[in-house]
């Protein structure tokens, strides 16, 4: 499996998930590193990046969303600096089973199978439409589009390099789940997810559900038009710009879900 580390975005000894805290306190199989949550104001982001992301998502990111994206980026930079072949990133509300060590060991064996190119293994539940018409390979589902929720995911070394190279003035281009680098990697979902749930009541990113809630059909079509426009003009996205715009639309809209389910 090569070198590996677990990176938890949270404060040591104060994790929101009691099951994750118990695992951290009692396991000795893996190196665990902590990256503290980030408090940052989206208003202070570089003007070009801030303007672009506001258009891309059709709303300003909340300070919590922005801080969460920065924290995940810092964790990835940390992992890349250690030269790890694989790294698991967990948010501190991730609920895990009592045999998490075994589940993680099994997941790493599967992740090693797809380690030749930039690849990410999603460790949480993902909606069925993202795997439709794609078979299971070595205990993994090939995902059609980037999944949602950055609660748990394993990145290989090539994906880590991709994520850092895709930053803009040292800032992430997008939300924690998942910035623009995500369309330049292959995505896989575990048949048996690593994380079985998460805390939906207390969020370190504040009012994100309000900012990100789904809109009406007309608004979704307008959003598609905006993203098609963003795909052809200069933007902070360094590569696969059109794919990033369309992927985000397919992932986050009712129109996109209808299209994917028709495939």
mmCIF file of C-alpha atoms in Angstrom:
data_model
loop_
_atom_site.group_PDB
_atom_site.id
_atom_site.type_symbol
_atom_site.label_atom_id
_atom_site.label_comp_id
_atom_site.label_asym_id
_atom_site.label_seq_id
_atom_site.Cartn_x
_atom_site.Cartn_y
_atom_site.Cartn_z
ATOM 1 C CA UNK A 1 0.000 0.000 0.000
ATOM 2 C CA UNK A 2 2.977 2.305 0.339
ATOM 3 C CA UNK A 3 3.156 5.365 2.558
ATOM 4 C CA UNK A 4 -0.188 6.577 3.851
ATOM 5 C CA UNK A 5 -1.638 9.044 6.316
ATOM 6 C CA UNK A 6 -5.014 10.060 7.722
ATOM 7 C CA UNK A 7 -5.757 13.793 7.777
ATOM 8 C CA UNK A 8 -8.617 14.977 9.957
ATOM 9 C CA UNK A 9 -9.969 18.489 9.636
ATOM 10 C CA UNK A 10 -10.750 19.222 13.239
ATOM 11 C CA UNK A 11 -9.253 19.992 16.627
ATOM 12 C CA UNK A 12 -7.465 17.113 18.410
ATOM 13 C CA UNK A 13 -9.528 15.811 21.306
ATOM 14 C CA UNK A 14 -12.565 17.839 20.224
ATOM 15 C CA UNK A 15 -13.863 15.914 17.235
ATOM 16 C CA UNK A 16 -17.603 16.198 16.699
ATOM 17 C CA UNK A 17 -17.927 12.497 15.915
ATOM 18 C CA UNK A 18 -17.559 10.357 19.034
ATOM 19 C CA UNK A 19 -16.965 7.247 16.915
ATOM 20 C CA UNK A 20 -14.121 8.935 15.050
ATOM 21 C CA UNK A 21 -12.681 10.258 18.298
ATOM 22 C CA UNK A 22 -12.765 6.770 19.782
ATOM 23 C CA UNK A 23 -10.999 5.332 16.754
ATOM 24 C CA UNK A 24 -8.273 7.993 16.853
ATOM 25 C CA UNK A 25 -7.715 7.405 20.572
ATOM 26 C CA UNK A 26 -7.497 3.635 20.344
ATOM 27 C CA UNK A 27 -5.853 2.783 17.024
ATOM 28 C CA UNK A 28 -2.146 2.477 16.301
ATOM 29 C CA UNK A 29 -2.121 1.232 12.719
ATOM 30 C CA UNK A 30 -2.044 4.564 10.897
ATOM 31 C CA UNK A 31 -0.391 7.950 11.195
ATOM 32 C CA UNK A 32 -3.059 10.561 11.967
ATOM 33 C CA UNK A 33 -2.558 14.270 11.334
ATOM 34 C CA UNK A 34 -4.840 17.164 12.207
ATOM 35 C CA UNK A 35 -5.607 20.331 10.275
ATOM 36 C CA UNK A 36 -7.576 22.880 12.262
ATOM 37 C CA UNK A 37 -10.754 24.372 10.767
ATOM 38 C CA UNK A 38 -10.180 27.692 9.020
ATOM 39 C CA UNK A 39 -12.058 30.897 9.724
ATOM 40 C CA UNK A 40 -11.833 33.057 6.607
ATOM 41 C CA UNK A 41 -13.962 35.723 4.959
ATOM 42 C CA UNK A 42 -14.916 35.122 1.348
ATOM 43 C CA UNK A 43 -14.904 38.887 0.922
ATOM 44 C CA UNK A 44 -11.113 38.796 1.375
ATOM 45 C CA UNK A 45 -10.524 36.325 -1.456
ATOM 46 C CA UNK A 46 -8.701 37.612 -4.580
ATOM 47 C CA UNK A 47 -11.147 39.740 -6.568
ATOM 48 C CA UNK A 48 -10.931 37.728 -9.797
ATOM 49 C CA UNK A 49 -11.400 34.426 -7.985
ATOM 50 C CA UNK A 50 -14.216 35.783 -5.834
ATOM 51 C CA UNK A 51 -16.070 37.148 -8.866
ATOM 52 C CA UNK A 52 -15.627 33.952 -10.816
ATOM 53 C CA UNK A 53 -16.804 31.655 -8.005
ATOM 54 C CA UNK A 54 -19.837 33.849 -7.345
ATOM 55 C CA UNK A 55 -20.853 33.507 -11.004
ATOM 56 C CA UNK A 56 -19.996 29.822 -11.124
ATOM 57 C CA UNK A 57 -22.157 28.883 -8.135
ATOM 58 C CA UNK A 58 -24.706 31.669 -8.727
ATOM 59 C CA UNK A 59 -24.206 32.887 -5.162
ATOM 60 C CA UNK A 60 -21.433 34.158 -2.959
ATOM 61 C CA UNK A 61 -19.770 31.467 -0.931
ATOM 62 C CA UNK A 62 -20.469 31.758 2.749
ATOM 63 C CA UNK A 63 -17.480 32.398 4.979
ATOM 64 C CA UNK A 64 -17.918 28.862 6.281
ATOM 65 C CA UNK A 65 -17.832 27.352 2.800
ATOM 66 C CA UNK A 66 -14.723 29.337 1.953
ATOM 67 C CA UNK A 67 -12.949 28.435 5.186
ATOM 68 C CA UNK A 68 -13.809 24.763 4.687
ATOM 69 C CA UNK A 69 -12.371 24.817 1.159
ATOM 70 C CA UNK A 70 -9.149 26.386 2.433
ATOM 71 C CA UNK A 71 -8.867 23.822 5.239
ATOM 72 C CA UNK A 72 -9.162 20.934 2.792
ATOM 73 C CA UNK A 73 -6.565 22.546 0.553
ATOM 74 C CA UNK A 74 -4.188 22.943 3.513
ATOM 75 C CA UNK A 75 -4.671 19.292 4.395
ATOM 76 C CA UNK A 76 -3.822 18.294 0.826
ATOM 77 C CA UNK A 77 -0.723 20.510 0.839
ATOM 78 C CA UNK A 78 0.291 18.889 4.134
ATOM 79 C CA UNK A 79 -0.105 15.410 2.657
ATOM 80 C CA UNK A 80 1.779 16.302 -0.514
ATOM 81 C CA UNK A 81 4.641 17.746 1.538
ATOM 82 C CA UNK A 82 5.044 14.411 3.311
ATOM 83 C CA UNK A 83 5.433 12.636 -0.023
ATOM 84 C CA UNK A 84 2.659 10.147 0.721
ATOM 85 C CA UNK A 85 1.410 7.757 -1.922
ATOM 86 C CA UNK A 86 -2.146 7.896 -0.558
ATOM 87 C CA UNK A 87 -3.938 10.123 1.934
ATOM 88 C CA UNK A 88 -7.367 9.874 3.525
ATOM 89 C CA UNK A 89 -9.099 13.162 4.325
ATOM 90 C CA UNK A 90 -11.845 13.142 6.949
ATOM 91 C CA UNK A 91 -14.050 15.882 8.317
ATOM 92 C CA UNK A 92 -14.367 15.660 12.078
ATOM 93 C CA UNK A 93 -18.059 14.753 12.051
ATOM 94 C CA UNK A 94 -17.492 11.550 10.058
ATOM 95 C CA UNK A 95 -19.168 8.610 11.759
ATOM 96 C CA UNK A 96 -17.230 5.367 11.459
ATOM 97 C CA UNK A 97 -17.885 1.774 12.456
ATOM 98 C CA UNK A 98 -16.018 0.001 15.231
ATOM 99 C CA UNK A 99 -13.974 -1.993 12.695
ATOM 100 C CA UNK A 100 -12.837 1.156 10.887
ATOM 101 C CA UNK A 101 -9.204 0.042 10.867
ATOM 102 C CA UNK A 102 -10.101 -3.067 8.857
ATOM 103 C CA UNK A 103 -12.399 -1.095 6.561
ATOM 104 C CA UNK A 104 -9.639 1.431 5.898
ATOM 105 C CA UNK A 105 -7.062 -1.311 5.265
ATOM 106 C CA UNK A 106 -9.410 -2.904 2.721
ATOM 107 C CA UNK A 107 -10.081 0.472 1.090
ATOM 108 C CA UNK A 108 -6.354 1.116 0.665
ATOM 109 C CA UNK A 109 -5.904 -2.207 -1.121
ATOM 110 C CA UNK A 110 -8.628 -1.151 -3.551
ATOM 111 C CA UNK A 111 -7.198 2.361 -3.929
ATOM 112 C CA UNK A 112 -3.795 0.908 -4.840
ATOM 113 C CA UNK A 113 -5.359 -0.737 -7.889
ATOM 114 C CA UNK A 114 -6.093 2.689 -9.419
ATOM 115 C CA UNK A 115 -2.936 4.486 -8.334
ATOM 116 C CA UNK A 116 -1.267 4.782 -11.758
ATOM 117 C CA UNK A 117 -2.959 8.092 -12.634
ATOM 118 C CA UNK A 118 -4.603 10.932 -10.668
ATOM 119 C CA UNK A 119 -7.414 9.191 -8.803
ATOM 120 C CA UNK A 120 -9.692 9.806 -5.842
ATOM 121 C CA UNK A 121 -11.703 7.177 -3.982
ATOM 122 C CA UNK A 122 -14.816 8.613 -2.383
ATOM 123 C CA UNK A 123 -15.406 7.230 1.086
ATOM 124 C CA UNK A 124 -18.969 8.344 1.715
ATOM 125 C CA UNK A 125 -22.379 7.556 0.223
ATOM 126 C CA UNK A 126 -22.963 8.889 -3.252
ATOM 127 C CA UNK A 127 -26.200 9.126 -5.209
ATOM 128 C CA UNK A 128 -27.008 6.259 -7.536
ATOM 129 C CA UNK A 129 -27.117 8.314 -10.720
ATOM 130 C CA UNK A 130 -23.369 8.924 -10.655
ATOM 131 C CA UNK A 131 -22.633 5.221 -11.069
ATOM 132 C CA UNK A 132 -25.356 4.256 -13.517
ATOM 133 C CA UNK A 133 -24.178 1.923 -16.302
ATOM 134 C CA UNK A 134 -20.753 1.538 -14.733
ATOM 135 C CA UNK A 135 -19.672 -1.827 -13.379
ATOM 136 C CA UNK A 136 -17.808 -2.731 -10.232
ATOM 137 C CA UNK A 137 -14.035 -3.140 -10.539
ATOM 138 C CA UNK A 138 -12.035 -4.528 -7.629
ATOM 139 C CA UNK A 139 -14.706 -3.429 -5.156
ATOM 140 C CA UNK A 140 -14.955 0.054 -6.676
ATOM 141 C CA UNK A 141 -17.602 1.815 -8.722
ATOM 142 C CA UNK A 142 -16.386 4.145 -11.455
ATOM 143 C CA UNK A 143 -18.178 7.451 -10.909
ATOM 144 C CA UNK A 144 -19.654 9.299 -13.874
ATOM 145 C CA UNK A 145 -19.278 12.724 -12.291
ATOM 146 C CA UNK A 146 -17.617 14.097 -9.192
ATOM 147 C CA UNK A 147 -19.617 13.077 -6.095
ATOM 148 C CA UNK A 148 -20.791 15.425 -3.375
ATOM 149 C CA UNK A 149 -19.636 15.600 0.247
ATOM 150 C CA UNK A 150 -15.967 15.968 1.170
ATOM 151 C CA UNK A 151 -16.528 14.049 4.401
ATOM 152 C CA UNK A 152 -14.172 11.221 3.432
ATOM 153 C CA UNK A 153 -12.002 10.685 0.367
ATOM 154 C CA UNK A 154 -8.666 9.053 -0.488
ATOM 155 C CA UNK A 155 -6.323 10.837 -2.911
ATOM 156 C CA UNK A 156 -3.274 9.269 -4.515
ATOM 157 C CA UNK A 157 -0.013 11.152 -4.974
ATOM 158 C CA UNK A 158 -0.786 12.165 -8.554
ATOM 159 C CA UNK A 159 -4.160 13.599 -7.505
ATOM 160 C CA UNK A 160 -2.506 15.561 -4.696
ATOM 161 C CA UNK A 161 -0.082 17.086 -7.164
ATOM 162 C CA UNK A 162 -3.006 17.928 -9.440
ATOM 163 C CA UNK A 163 -4.948 19.635 -6.652
ATOM 164 C CA UNK A 164 -2.068 21.870 -5.593
ATOM 165 C CA UNK A 165 -1.214 22.812 -9.194
ATOM 166 C CA UNK A 166 -4.829 23.855 -9.769
ATOM 167 C CA UNK A 167 -4.835 26.582 -7.093
ATOM 168 C CA UNK A 168 -5.141 30.280 -7.893
ATOM 169 C CA UNK A 169 -2.800 32.561 -5.951
ATOM 170 C CA UNK A 170 -2.574 29.774 -3.357
ATOM 171 C CA UNK A 171 -6.359 29.583 -2.967
ATOM 172 C CA UNK A 172 -8.693 26.728 -3.946
ATOM 173 C CA UNK A 173 -10.818 27.207 -7.053
ATOM 174 C CA UNK A 174 -14.136 25.999 -5.697
ATOM 175 C CA UNK A 175 -15.769 24.573 -2.602
ATOM 176 C CA UNK A 176 -14.370 21.761 -0.500
ATOM 177 C CA UNK A 177 -16.593 19.321 -2.384
ATOM 178 C CA UNK A 178 -14.950 19.558 -4.831
ATOM 179 C CA UNK A 179 -12.763 22.268 -6.470
ATOM 180 C CA UNK A 180 -11.841 22.509 -10.145
ATOM 181 C CA UNK A 181 -9.054 19.926 -9.909
ATOM 182 C CA UNK A 182 -11.673 17.257 -9.347
ATOM 183 C CA UNK A 183 -12.584 16.954 -13.051
ATOM 184 C CA UNK A 184 -8.954 16.241 -13.961
ATOM 185 C CA UNK A 185 -8.853 13.070 -11.862
ATOM 186 C CA UNK A 186 -10.620 9.718 -12.048
ATOM 187 C CA UNK A 187 -13.232 9.111 -9.351
ATOM 188 C CA UNK A 188 -14.241 5.857 -7.739
ATOM 189 C CA UNK A 189 -16.747 4.944 -5.059
ATOM 190 C CA UNK A 190 -16.321 2.162 -2.545
ATOM 191 C CA UNK A 191 -19.003 -0.508 -2.660
ATOM 192 C CA UNK A 192 -18.928 -0.378 1.147
ATOM 193 C CA UNK A 193 -18.316 3.286 2.142
ATOM 194 C CA UNK A 194 -15.767 4.086 4.832
ATOM 195 C CA UNK A 195 -18.032 6.596 6.547
ATOM 196 C CA UNK A 196 -21.549 5.607 7.543
ATOM 197 C CA UNK A 197 -22.921 9.041 8.425
ATOM 198 C CA UNK A 198 -22.117 12.536 9.595
ATOM 199 C CA UNK A 199 -23.455 15.218 11.903
ATOM 200 C CA UNK A 200 -26.145 17.192 10.067
ATOM 201 C CA UNK A 201 -26.987 19.452 13.032
ATOM 202 C CA UNK A 202 -23.742 21.213 13.881
ATOM 203 C CA UNK A 203 -21.714 22.433 10.934
ATOM 204 C CA UNK A 204 -18.303 24.082 10.957
ATOM 205 C CA UNK A 205 -19.304 25.868 7.752
ATOM 206 C CA UNK A 206 -22.363 27.591 9.123
ATOM 207 C CA UNK A 207 -25.230 28.395 6.801
ATOM 208 C CA UNK A 208 -24.113 26.393 3.802
ATOM 209 C CA UNK A 209 -27.439 24.546 3.316
ATOM 210 C CA UNK A 210 -29.162 27.903 2.822
ATOM 211 C CA UNK A 211 -26.569 29.143 0.363
ATOM 212 C CA UNK A 212 -26.482 25.939 -1.657
ATOM 213 C CA UNK A 213 -30.128 24.886 -1.782
ATOM 214 C CA UNK A 214 -31.582 23.804 -5.102
ATOM 215 C CA UNK A 215 -33.448 26.388 -7.168
ATOM 216 C CA UNK A 216 -36.275 26.274 -9.716
ATOM 217 C CA UNK A 217 -36.029 25.003 -13.291
ATOM 218 C CA UNK A 218 -35.720 28.449 -14.855
ATOM 219 C CA UNK A 219 -32.904 29.353 -12.497
ATOM 220 C CA UNK A 220 -31.141 26.095 -13.332
ATOM 221 C CA UNK A 221 -31.320 26.834 -17.053
ATOM 222 C CA UNK A 222 -29.951 30.316 -16.388
ATOM 223 C CA UNK A 223 -27.147 28.746 -14.367
ATOM 224 C CA UNK A 224 -26.332 26.464 -17.302
ATOM 225 C CA UNK A 225 -26.091 29.498 -19.586
ATOM 226 C CA UNK A 226 -23.748 31.237 -17.148
ATOM 227 C CA UNK A 227 -21.515 28.187 -16.882
ATOM 228 C CA UNK A 228 -21.340 27.771 -20.651
ATOM 229 C CA UNK A 229 -20.258 31.410 -20.839
ATOM 230 C CA UNK A 230 -17.640 30.871 -18.130
ATOM 231 C CA UNK A 231 -16.302 27.889 -20.066
ATOM 232 C CA UNK A 232 -15.156 30.096 -22.957
ATOM 233 C CA UNK A 233 -13.822 33.180 -21.177
ATOM 234 C CA UNK A 234 -10.632 33.524 -19.088
ATOM 235 C CA UNK A 235 -11.052 32.110 -15.582
ATOM 236 C CA UNK A 236 -8.954 30.880 -12.626
ATOM 237 C CA UNK A 237 -9.554 27.277 -13.769
ATOM 238 C CA UNK A 238 -6.206 26.027 -15.074
ATOM 239 C CA UNK A 239 -7.353 22.998 -17.078
ATOM 240 C CA UNK A 240 -10.459 21.163 -18.289
ATOM 241 C CA UNK A 241 -12.416 24.389 -17.917
ATOM 242 C CA UNK A 242 -15.454 23.352 -19.983
ATOM 243 C CA UNK A 243 -15.576 19.950 -18.280
ATOM 244 C CA UNK A 244 -15.513 21.632 -14.858
ATOM 245 C CA UNK A 245 -18.420 23.912 -15.736
ATOM 246 C CA UNK A 246 -20.581 21.159 -17.218
ATOM 247 C CA UNK A 247 -19.691 18.652 -14.482
ATOM 248 C CA UNK A 248 -20.805 21.088 -11.803
ATOM 249 C CA UNK A 249 -24.072 21.689 -13.583
ATOM 250 C CA UNK A 250 -24.785 17.980 -14.012
ATOM 251 C CA UNK A 251 -23.953 17.376 -10.367
ATOM 252 C CA UNK A 252 -25.981 20.165 -8.841
ATOM 253 C CA UNK A 253 -29.148 20.638 -10.848
ATOM 254 C CA UNK A 254 -32.434 18.897 -11.499
ATOM 255 C CA UNK A 255 -31.855 19.257 -15.238
ATOM 256 C CA UNK A 256 -28.495 17.560 -14.857
ATOM 257 C CA UNK A 257 -29.985 14.673 -12.876
ATOM 258 C CA UNK A 258 -32.652 14.124 -15.535
ATOM 259 C CA UNK A 259 -29.938 14.020 -18.189
ATOM 260 C CA UNK A 260 -27.753 11.564 -16.268
ATOM 261 C CA UNK A 261 -30.668 9.284 -15.431
ATOM 262 C CA UNK A 262 -31.583 9.131 -19.121
ATOM 263 C CA UNK A 263 -28.143 7.787 -20.071
#
